[in-house]
Coordinates of C-alpha atoms and ligand atoms in Angstrom, one line a residue:
M1 CA -9.4 32.8 -27.2
A2 CA -8.4 29.2 -26.4
N3 CA -5.2 28.4 -24.5
M4 CA -3.0 26.9 -27.3
V5 CA -0.3 25.3 -25.0
M6 CA 0.3 21.9 -26.6
T7 CA 0.6 19.8 -23.4
K8 CA -1.7 19.2 -20.5
T9 CA -1.3 21.3 -17.4
P10 CA 0.8 19.0 -15.2
M11 CA -0.9 17.6 -12.1
P12 CA 1.2 17.9 -8.9
E13 CA 2.0 14.6 -7.3
Q14 CA 4.0 13.1 -4.5
A15 CA 7.7 12.4 -5.4
P16 CA 8.2 8.7 -6.2
D17 CA 10.7 8.0 -3.4
V18 CA 8.4 9.5 -0.9
R19 CA 5.1 8.0 -2.1
N20 CA 6.4 4.5 -2.4
K21 CA 6.6 4.4 1.4
N22 CA 3.1 5.7 2.2
F23 CA -0.5 5.0 1.1
K24 CA -1.6 8.6 0.6
E25 CA -2.9 9.6 -2.8
V26 CA -0.2 9.9 -5.4
A27 CA -1.8 12.6 -7.6
L28 CA -2.7 15.8 -5.7
G29 CA -5.2 17.4 -8.0
Y30 CA -5.4 20.8 -9.7
T31 CA -5.7 24.1 -8.0
E32 CA -8.5 26.4 -9.2
E33 CA -6.0 28.4 -11.3
M34 CA -4.6 25.2 -12.9
A35 CA -8.2 23.9 -13.7
V36 CA -9.2 27.2 -15.4
F37 CA -6.0 27.3 -17.4
E38 CA -6.4 23.6 -18.6
A39 CA -10.1 24.2 -19.3
Q40 CA -9.2 27.0 -21.6
R41 CA -7.4 24.5 -23.9
C42 CA -10.8 23.2 -25.0
L43 CA -11.9 24.3 -28.5
H44 CA -15.6 23.6 -27.9
C45 CA -15.8 21.6 -31.1
K46 CA -19.2 21.6 -32.7
N47 CA -19.3 17.8 -33.3
R48 CA -18.0 17.1 -29.7
P49 CA -15.9 14.0 -30.6
C50 CA -14.8 13.6 -27.0
V51 CA -18.4 12.9 -25.9
S52 CA -18.6 9.9 -28.3
G53 CA -15.7 8.4 -26.5
C54 CA -17.4 8.5 -23.1
P55 CA -19.5 5.4 -22.2
V56 CA -22.0 7.5 -20.2
N57 CA -22.1 10.5 -22.6
V58 CA -20.9 13.2 -20.2
P59 CA -21.5 16.6 -21.8
I60 CA -17.7 17.3 -21.8
P61 CA -17.4 20.6 -23.6
E62 CA -20.3 22.1 -21.6
F63 CA -18.8 21.2 -18.2
I64 CA -15.3 22.3 -19.3
G65 CA -16.8 25.6 -20.5
H66 CA -18.1 26.3 -17.0
V67 CA -14.7 25.5 -15.5
A68 CA -13.0 27.9 -17.9
N69 CA -15.4 30.6 -16.6
G70 CA -14.7 29.7 -13.0
E71 CA -18.3 28.4 -12.6
F72 CA -17.3 25.3 -10.7
E73 CA -20.7 24.4 -9.2
E74 CA -22.4 24.8 -12.6
A75 CA -19.7 22.5 -14.0
Y76 CA -20.5 19.9 -11.3
Q77 CA -24.3 20.1 -12.1
V78 CA -23.6 19.4 -15.8
L79 CA -21.1 16.6 -15.0
S80 CA -23.2 14.9 -12.4
S81 CA -26.3 14.9 -14.6
A82 CA -24.5 12.1 -16.6
N83 CA -22.1 10.6 -14.2
S84 CA -23.1 9.6 -10.6
L85 CA -19.5 8.9 -9.5
P86 CA -17.4 11.7 -11.1
A87 CA -14.7 11.8 -8.3
V88 CA -14.1 8.1 -8.9
C89 CA -14.1 8.3 -12.7
G90 CA -11.9 11.4 -12.7
R91 CA -9.3 9.2 -10.9
V92 CA -9.5 5.7 -12.4
C93 CA -11.2 5.9 -15.8
P94 CA -8.8 5.0 -18.7
Q95 CA -9.5 8.4 -20.4
E96 CA -6.5 7.9 -22.7
T97 CA -8.5 5.2 -24.5
Q98 CA -11.9 6.9 -24.2
C99 CA -12.8 10.6 -24.2
E100 CA -9.3 11.9 -24.4
S101 CA -8.4 9.6 -27.3
K102 CA -11.0 11.4 -29.4
C103 CA -10.0 15.0 -28.4
V104 CA -8.9 17.1 -31.4
R105 CA -6.2 18.7 -29.2
G106 CA -4.5 15.3 -29.2
I107 CA -3.9 15.5 -32.9
K108 CA -1.0 17.9 -32.6
G109 CA 0.0 17.7 -28.9
E110 CA -1.8 16.3 -25.8
P111 CA -5.5 16.1 -25.5
V112 CA -7.4 18.3 -23.0
G113 CA -7.0 16.8 -19.5
I114 CA -10.7 15.8 -19.3
G115 CA -10.1 13.3 -16.5
R116 CA -8.1 15.8 -14.4
L117 CA -10.9 18.4 -14.9
E118 CA -13.6 15.9 -14.0
R119 CA -11.7 15.1 -10.8
F120 CA -11.2 18.8 -10.0
V121 CA -14.9 19.6 -10.4
A122 CA -16.1 16.6 -8.3
D123 CA -13.5 17.4 -5.5
W124 CA -14.4 21.1 -5.6
H125 CA -18.1 20.3 -5.1
R126 CA -17.3 17.8 -2.3
E127 CA -15.2 20.3 -0.4
N128 CA -17.4 23.4 -1.0
V129 CA -21.0 22.5 -1.3
H130 CA -22.9 20.8 1.5
T131 CA -26.5 20.7 0.4
P132 CA -28.1 17.3 1.0
A133 CA -29.7 15.8 -2.0
A134 CA -33.5 16.3 -2.1
K135 CA -35.4 13.0 -1.6
P136 CA -37.5 12.2 -4.7
E137 CA -41.3 11.6 -4.4
P138 CA -41.8 7.8 -3.9
N139 CA -43.5 6.1 -6.8
G140 CA -44.6 3.0 -4.8
H141 CA -42.3 0.5 -6.6
K142 CA -39.5 -1.6 -5.1
V143 CA -36.3 -2.8 -6.8
A144 CA -33.5 -4.9 -5.3
V145 CA -29.8 -4.6 -6.4
I146 CA -27.3 -7.4 -5.7
G147 CA -23.8 -5.9 -5.2
A148 CA -22.8 -2.4 -4.2
G149 CA -20.0 -1.9 -6.7
P150 CA -20.1 0.9 -9.3
S151 CA -22.7 -0.9 -11.4
G152 CA -25.1 -1.6 -8.5
L153 CA -24.6 1.9 -7.1
T154 CA -25.4 3.5 -10.4
V155 CA -28.6 1.6 -11.0
A156 CA -29.6 2.3 -7.4
G157 CA -29.0 6.1 -7.8
D158 CA -30.8 6.4 -11.1
L159 CA -33.9 4.4 -9.9
A160 CA -34.0 6.3 -6.6
K161 CA -34.1 9.6 -8.5
L162 CA -37.2 8.3 -10.3
G163 CA -38.9 7.6 -7.0
Y164 CA -38.2 3.8 -6.6
K165 CA -37.6 2.2 -3.2
V166 CA -34.2 0.6 -3.8
T167 CA -32.5 -1.9 -1.5
V168 CA -28.9 -2.8 -2.3
Y169 CA -27.7 -6.1 -0.8
E170 CA -23.9 -6.3 -0.4
A171 CA -21.9 -9.4 0.6
L172 CA -19.0 -7.4 2.3
H173 CA -19.3 -5.3 5.4
V174 CA -18.9 -2.1 3.4
A175 CA -20.4 -0.8 0.1
G176 CA -18.2 0.2 -3.0
G177 CA -17.2 -3.2 -4.5
V178 CA -13.7 -3.1 -6.2
L179 CA -13.6 0.7 -5.5
M180 CA -13.2 -0.3 -1.8
Y181 CA -11.5 -3.7 -1.7
G182 CA -9.4 -3.6 -4.9
I183 CA -8.2 -0.2 -6.0
P184 CA -5.7 1.0 -3.5
E185 CA -6.0 4.1 -1.3
F186 CA -3.1 5.8 -3.1
R187 CA -5.1 5.8 -6.3
L188 CA -8.6 6.2 -4.9
P189 CA -9.0 7.4 -1.3
K190 CA -11.8 5.4 0.4
D191 CA -13.4 8.5 2.0
I192 CA -14.2 9.6 -1.5
V193 CA -16.0 6.4 -2.3
Q194 CA -17.9 6.5 0.9
H195 CA -18.9 10.1 0.2
E196 CA -20.5 9.0 -3.0
V197 CA -22.2 6.1 -1.1
E198 CA -23.6 8.6 1.5
G199 CA -25.1 10.7 -1.4
L200 CA -27.1 7.6 -2.5
K201 CA -28.3 7.0 1.1
E202 CA -29.5 10.7 1.2
L203 CA -31.6 9.9 -1.9
G204 CA -33.3 7.1 0.1
V205 CA -31.3 4.1 -1.1
D206 CA -31.1 1.3 1.6
I207 CA -27.7 -0.5 1.6
E208 CA -27.7 -3.8 3.5
C209 CA -24.2 -5.1 4.0
N210 CA -23.1 -8.6 5.1
M211 CA -25.9 -10.0 2.9
V212 CA -24.6 -12.7 0.6
I213 CA -27.4 -13.3 -1.9
G214 CA -27.5 -17.0 -2.7
K215 CA -26.7 -17.9 0.9
V216 CA -28.8 -15.6 3.2
L217 CA -31.6 -15.0 0.6
T218 CA -32.1 -16.1 -3.0
V219 CA -33.2 -14.1 -6.0
D220 CA -36.5 -16.0 -6.0
E221 CA -37.1 -15.2 -2.3
L222 CA -36.4 -11.5 -3.0
M223 CA -39.0 -11.5 -5.7
N224 CA -41.6 -13.8 -4.2
D225 CA -41.3 -13.1 -0.4
Y226 CA -39.9 -9.6 -0.2
G227 CA -42.1 -8.0 -3.0
F228 CA -39.3 -6.7 -5.2
E229 CA -40.7 -6.1 -8.7
A230 CA -37.3 -6.3 -10.4
I231 CA -33.8 -7.3 -9.5
Y232 CA -30.5 -6.0 -10.9
I233 CA -27.5 -8.4 -10.4
A234 CA -24.2 -6.5 -10.2
S235 CA -22.2 -9.1 -8.3
G236 CA -19.0 -8.4 -10.2
A237 CA -16.2 -10.9 -11.2
G238 CA -14.4 -11.6 -8.0
L239 CA -13.3 -15.2 -8.4
P240 CA -9.5 -15.3 -9.0
R241 CA -7.7 -17.4 -11.6
F242 CA -4.5 -19.3 -10.9
M243 CA -1.9 -20.8 -13.3
G244 CA -2.2 -24.4 -12.3
I245 CA 1.5 -24.8 -11.9
P246 CA 3.2 -26.9 -9.1
G247 CA 3.7 -25.1 -5.8
E248 CA 0.7 -22.7 -6.0
S249 CA -0.7 -23.9 -2.6
L250 CA 2.5 -23.0 -0.7
K251 CA 2.4 -20.4 2.0
G252 CA 3.2 -17.0 0.5
V253 CA 1.2 -17.4 -2.7
Y254 CA -1.8 -15.0 -2.8
S255 CA -4.4 -14.2 -5.4
A256 CA -4.2 -10.4 -6.1
N257 CA -7.8 -10.2 -4.8
E258 CA -6.9 -11.6 -1.4
Y259 CA -3.8 -9.5 -1.2
L260 CA -5.5 -6.3 -2.2
T261 CA -8.5 -6.9 0.1
R262 CA -6.2 -7.4 3.1
V263 CA -4.4 -4.2 2.2
N264 CA -7.2 -1.9 1.1
L265 CA -10.4 -3.1 2.8
M266 CA -8.8 -4.5 6.0
K267 CA -6.1 -1.8 6.1
A268 CA -3.2 -4.2 6.6
Y269 CA -0.8 -1.3 6.3
Q270 CA -2.0 0.4 9.5
P271 CA -0.2 -0.7 12.7
G272 CA -3.5 -1.6 14.5
S273 CA -4.9 -3.8 11.6
R274 CA -5.9 -7.4 12.6
T275 CA -5.5 -8.7 9.1
P276 CA -2.4 -11.0 8.7
I277 CA -0.2 -10.2 5.8
M278 CA 3.3 -11.3 5.2
K279 CA 6.2 -9.0 5.6
S280 CA 7.8 -9.8 2.3
R281 CA 11.4 -9.4 1.2
A282 CA 11.0 -10.1 -2.5
V283 CA 7.7 -10.3 -4.3
A284 CA 6.8 -11.5 -7.7
V285 CA 3.4 -10.3 -9.1
V286 CA 2.4 -12.4 -12.1
G287 CA 0.3 -10.5 -14.7
G288 CA 0.5 -7.2 -16.5
G289 CA -2.9 -5.4 -15.9
N290 CA -4.0 -2.7 -13.6
V291 CA -4.6 -5.3 -10.9
A292 CA -0.9 -6.4 -11.1
M293 CA 0.3 -2.8 -10.9
D294 CA -1.8 -2.2 -7.9
A295 CA -0.6 -5.3 -6.1
A296 CA 3.1 -4.5 -6.9
R297 CA 2.8 -0.9 -5.7
C298 CA 1.1 -2.1 -2.5
A299 CA 3.9 -4.7 -1.9
K300 CA 6.5 -2.0 -2.3
R301 CA 4.7 0.3 0.1
L302 CA 4.5 -2.5 2.7
G303 CA 8.3 -2.6 2.7
A304 CA 9.4 -5.3 0.2
E305 CA 13.0 -4.7 -1.0
Q306 CA 12.4 -6.1 -4.5
V307 CA 9.1 -6.2 -6.3
Y308 CA 8.9 -7.8 -9.8
I309 CA 6.1 -7.7 -12.4
V310 CA 6.5 -11.0 -14.2
Y311 CA 4.7 -10.9 -17.5
R312 CA 4.9 -13.3 -20.4
R313 CA 4.7 -10.6 -23.2
G314 CA 6.7 -7.4 -23.7
M315 CA 6.4 -3.9 -22.3
A316 CA 4.4 -2.7 -25.3
E317 CA 1.8 -5.4 -24.7
L318 CA 1.1 -4.7 -21.0
P319 CA -2.6 -4.3 -20.7
A320 CA -2.4 -1.9 -17.7
R321 CA -3.0 1.8 -18.1
K322 CA 0.2 3.7 -19.3
E323 CA 0.0 6.0 -16.4
E324 CA -0.1 3.1 -13.9
V325 CA 2.9 1.5 -15.6
E326 CA 4.9 4.7 -15.5
H327 CA 4.0 5.3 -11.8
A328 CA 5.1 1.7 -11.0
E329 CA 8.4 2.1 -12.8
E330 CA 9.1 5.4 -11.0
E331 CA 8.4 3.8 -7.7
G332 CA 11.0 1.1 -8.3
I333 CA 9.0 -1.9 -9.5
I334 CA 11.2 -4.1 -11.6
F335 CA 9.6 -5.3 -14.9
K336 CA 10.5 -8.9 -15.8
T337 CA 8.7 -9.0 -19.2
L338 CA 8.9 -12.0 -21.6
T339 CA 9.1 -14.2 -18.6
N340 CA 6.7 -16.9 -17.4
P341 CA 6.7 -18.9 -14.1
V342 CA 6.6 -22.7 -14.4
E343 CA 6.9 -23.7 -10.8
V344 CA 6.8 -22.2 -7.3
L345 CA 9.6 -23.5 -5.1
G346 CA 9.0 -24.2 -1.4
D347 CA 11.3 -24.6 1.7
E348 CA 11.0 -27.3 4.4
N349 CA 8.2 -25.3 6.1
G350 CA 6.0 -25.2 3.1
C351 CA 6.8 -21.5 2.4
V352 CA 7.7 -19.9 -0.9
K353 CA 11.5 -19.7 -1.4
G354 CA 11.6 -18.8 -5.1
M355 CA 10.1 -19.6 -8.5
T356 CA 11.4 -21.3 -11.7
C357 CA 10.7 -19.2 -14.7
V358 CA 11.3 -19.5 -18.5
E359 CA 12.1 -16.7 -20.9
M360 CA 9.6 -16.1 -23.7
E361 CA 9.7 -14.6 -27.2
L362 CA 6.9 -13.3 -29.3
G363 CA 5.6 -15.3 -32.3
E364 CA 2.7 -14.6 -34.7
P365 CA -0.4 -12.8 -33.6
D366 CA -3.1 -15.0 -31.9
A367 CA -6.9 -14.7 -32.1
S368 CA -6.8 -11.6 -29.9
G369 CA -4.4 -9.9 -32.4
R370 CA -1.6 -9.9 -29.8
R371 CA 1.7 -11.7 -30.6
R372 CA 1.7 -15.1 -29.1
P373 CA 4.4 -15.7 -26.4
I374 CA 6.5 -18.8 -27.1
V375 CA 8.9 -20.5 -24.6
K376 CA 12.6 -20.0 -25.4
E377 CA 14.3 -23.4 -25.4
G378 CA 16.7 -24.0 -22.4
S379 CA 16.0 -20.6 -20.8
E380 CA 14.9 -21.8 -17.3
F381 CA 16.1 -19.7 -14.4
E382 CA 15.2 -19.2 -10.7
L383 CA 13.9 -15.9 -9.3
D384 CA 14.6 -15.4 -5.6
V385 CA 11.2 -14.4 -4.0
D386 CA 9.4 -15.2 -0.8
T387 CA 5.9 -14.0 -2.0
M388 CA 4.0 -14.6 -5.2
I389 CA 0.8 -12.7 -6.1
M390 CA -1.3 -14.0 -9.0
A391 CA -3.0 -11.3 -10.9
L392 CA -4.2 -13.3 -13.9
G393 CA -7.7 -12.1 -14.2
T394 CA -11.0 -13.0 -12.5
S395 CA -14.4 -14.5 -13.4
P396 CA -17.9 -14.2 -11.8
N397 CA -18.5 -16.2 -8.6
P398 CA -20.8 -19.1 -9.3
L399 CA -23.0 -18.5 -6.2
I400 CA -25.8 -16.5 -7.8
R401 CA -26.0 -18.6 -11.0
S402 CA -26.1 -21.8 -9.0
T403 CA -29.0 -20.6 -6.8
T404 CA -31.1 -18.9 -9.5
P405 CA -32.9 -21.4 -11.6
G406 CA -33.3 -20.4 -15.3
L407 CA -30.6 -17.8 -15.2
D408 CA -28.5 -18.4 -18.3
T409 CA -24.7 -18.0 -18.2
D410 CA -21.9 -18.5 -20.7
K411 CA -18.9 -20.9 -20.5
H412 CA -17.0 -18.3 -18.4
G413 CA -19.8 -18.0 -15.9
C414 CA -20.9 -14.6 -17.1
I415 CA -24.6 -13.8 -17.0
I416 CA -26.1 -13.7 -20.5
T417 CA -28.3 -10.6 -21.2
D418 CA -30.4 -9.9 -24.3
G419 CA -28.6 -6.6 -25.1
P420 CA -27.4 -3.4 -23.5
D421 CA -30.6 -3.0 -21.3
G422 CA -29.4 -6.0 -19.3
L423 CA -32.5 -8.2 -19.3
T424 CA -31.5 -11.8 -18.4
S425 CA -33.2 -15.1 -19.3
R426 CA -35.5 -14.5 -16.3
P427 CA -38.3 -11.9 -16.6
F428 CA -37.7 -8.8 -14.5
V429 CA -34.2 -10.0 -13.6
Y430 CA -31.5 -7.7 -15.0
A431 CA -27.7 -7.8 -14.8
G432 CA -24.7 -5.7 -15.7
G433 CA -21.1 -4.8 -15.0
D434 CA -18.4 -7.3 -14.5
A435 CA -21.0 -10.1 -13.7
V436 CA -22.0 -9.9 -17.4
T437 CA -18.8 -8.7 -19.2
G438 CA -16.1 -10.4 -17.0
A439 CA -13.5 -8.1 -15.5
A440 CA -13.7 -4.7 -17.3
T441 CA -13.8 -1.1 -16.2
V442 CA -15.7 1.1 -13.7
I443 CA -17.2 3.3 -16.4
L444 CA -18.5 0.3 -18.4
A445 CA -20.1 -1.1 -15.3
M446 CA -21.7 2.3 -14.6
G447 CA -22.9 2.5 -18.2
A448 CA -24.6 -0.9 -17.9
G449 CA -26.2 0.3 -14.7
K450 CA -27.6 3.4 -16.4
E451 CA -29.1 1.4 -19.3
A452 CA -30.6 -1.1 -17.0
A453 CA -32.2 1.6 -14.8
K454 CA -34.0 3.0 -17.9
A455 CA -35.1 -0.5 -18.9
I456 CA -36.3 -1.5 -15.4
D457 CA -38.3 1.7 -15.2
E458 CA -39.9 1.1 -18.6
A459 CA -40.7 -2.6 -17.8
I460 CA -42.3 -1.8 -14.4
K461 CA -44.4 1.1 -15.9
A462 CA -45.5 -1.1 -18.8
K463 CA -46.6 -3.9 -16.4
E464 CA -48.5 -1.3 -14.3
Q465 CA -50.4 -0.1 -17.4
A466 CA -51.1 -3.5 -18.8
Ligands
FAD501 P1 -17.6 -4.9 -8.4 O1 -17.0 -3.6 -8.3 O2 -16.8 -6.1 -8.4 O3 -18.8 -5.0 -7.3 C1 -19.5 -6.2 -7.1 C2 -20.0 -6.2 -5.7 O4 -20.9 -7.3 -5.5 C3 -18.9 -6.4 -4.6 O5 -19.0 -5.4 -3.6 C4 -19.2 -7.8 -4.1 O6 -18.8 -7.9 -2.7 C5 -20.7 -7.9 -4.3 N1 -21.2 -9.3 -4.3 C6 -20.6 -10.3 -5.0 N2 -21.4 -11.4 -4.9 C7 -22.4 -11.1 -4.1 C8 -23.5 -11.8 -3.5 N3 -23.7 -13.1 -3.8 N4 -24.4 -11.1 -2.8 C9 -24.3 -9.8 -2.5 N5 -23.2 -9.1 -3.0 C10 -22.3 -9.7 -3.8 N6 -11.4 -0.2 -13.7 C11 -11.1 1.1 -14.1 O7 -11.9 1.6 -14.9 N7 -10.0 1.7 -13.8 C12 -9.0 1.2 -13.0 O8 -8.0 1.8 -12.7 C13 -9.3 -0.1 -12.4 N8 -8.4 -0.7 -11.6 C14 -8.7 -1.9 -11.0 C15 -7.9 -2.4 -10.0 C16 -8.2 -3.6 -9.4 C17 -7.3 -4.1 -8.3 C18 -9.4 -4.3 -9.8 C19 -9.7 -5.6 -9.1 C20 -10.2 -3.8 -10.8 C21 -9.9 -2.6 -11.4 N9 -10.7 -2.0 -12.3 C22 -10.5 -0.8 -12.8 C23 -12.0 -2.7 -12.8 C24 -13.2 -2.2 -12.1 O9 -13.0 -1.9 -10.7 C25 -14.4 -3.1 -12.3 O10 -14.6 -3.3 -13.7 C26 -15.7 -2.6 -11.6 O11 -15.5 -2.4 -10.2 C27 -16.8 -3.5 -11.9 O12 -18.0 -3.0 -11.2 P2 -19.1 -4.0 -10.8 O13 -20.1 -3.1 -10.0 O14 -19.6 -4.7 -11.9 O15 -18.5 -5.0 -9.8
SF4_502 FE1 -12.8 20.2 -26.1 FE2 -11.3 18.2 -27.0 FE3 -13.9 17.8 -26.7 FE4 -13.0 19.4 -28.7 S1 -12.7 17.2 -28.5 S2 -14.7 19.8 -27.3 S3 -11.2 20.3 -27.7 S4 -12.4 18.3 -25.1

């Protein structure tokens, strides 16, 4: 008999006025009892609508069924058969617009907490099972991956399981991509990401850090001189955008990428960190997505008295996940919506001393279907801040495209592929994740990696048989 409680079993979390002063994880995870209770809310629908909402087709009712029976390792085996980073996805996937949005329990109440159960199962396995992954039999083929973010790690794991010798080249000194340098510790602890990376190494994947492809080696050198039969480009979209307003080069203006990298990757919040970061009094984060929420919540934890989200549309239009907006509000972030900066103001030392903003109102919907923000006449005002963080989106870095002849890209610098299998305009060169789609989500980047792994395997086998 299913558990017919209408709401999700709540997840314990740190109190807002405690957590906004530390970098420890906000949500604390389910206990075994909570997980079993929540899993019993699943109705095991025959047509499995939740699975159709998952970009990597996790067999959701099956893994939840095992949790309901207290069979946690069996649940992990089912879950990890489809998702190679379940502890990550259980924490950061936008389940509310994916699997949970399709859950029938959501029609009259809250959907099953699929993401919370995914996180529980992955954490339970990590804490309780210590069998190293068996190394697959080598098949004699070599593939290179550029970029060790979720897309690159997924393709590497899937190909390694098929016996390929995979080498991942990563520009930074540590693997994980945005999972390491972007998403803060309090949402995604870094030891969890590194545990997943270690699992890939156990499978035989080589990860070479501090290797900027396009500078140290090119795609052509990897194929012609190093004997890789296929390449998967998963270099992400790490190039920040700015507004192009006066004053953006003043001291105290950061891109969200730089700010978050200093905080998360270089641990600017730890006393011994050698990364310089400003001790800010008042911070304005411009933008309304997940990146903006992360930057604002980091600034608060670093001790800023006031932290503003400055966004040109309204609360209803914020593109960030609802949960992240709620967490930010609880932690004391001030939302200045329908507001747009027009100039950054500097003092005599070239440091930010404020910004001039205008108020906005919403007009008719634009091409994206969202109502277009229009400036309110005579609404200029000054916001007193000493730091400004631009979280306006990112695009792919031009390095790979400028050093790979014949690699087609679109006007945004995204690599063009011929479809979901990720083949580019160059034979045996595949691409996926943010490098193809522009800034998107972890699970979409992973889904692209899974499709490409299948396509690369088929292409290499077909060539062998030809
Ligand atoms: P990335 O994760 O960007 O990894 C690309 C890797 O390639 C990087 O490690 C980079 O150093 C490396 N690289 C780049 N150029 C080269 C080169 N020339 N040579 C070698 N290596 C190179 N998504 C969600 O689903 N949920 C969230 O809550 C969420 N929050 C986010 C918060 C922030 C702050 C940011 C920035 C993004 C967030 N995202 C979130 C988006 C998500 O993280 C990305 O969509 C995802 O990481 C893309 O994966 P990827 O593997 O394509 O690229
Ligand atoms: Fe269970 Fe919801 Fe999926 Fe139905 S839709 S099988 S209730 S998780």
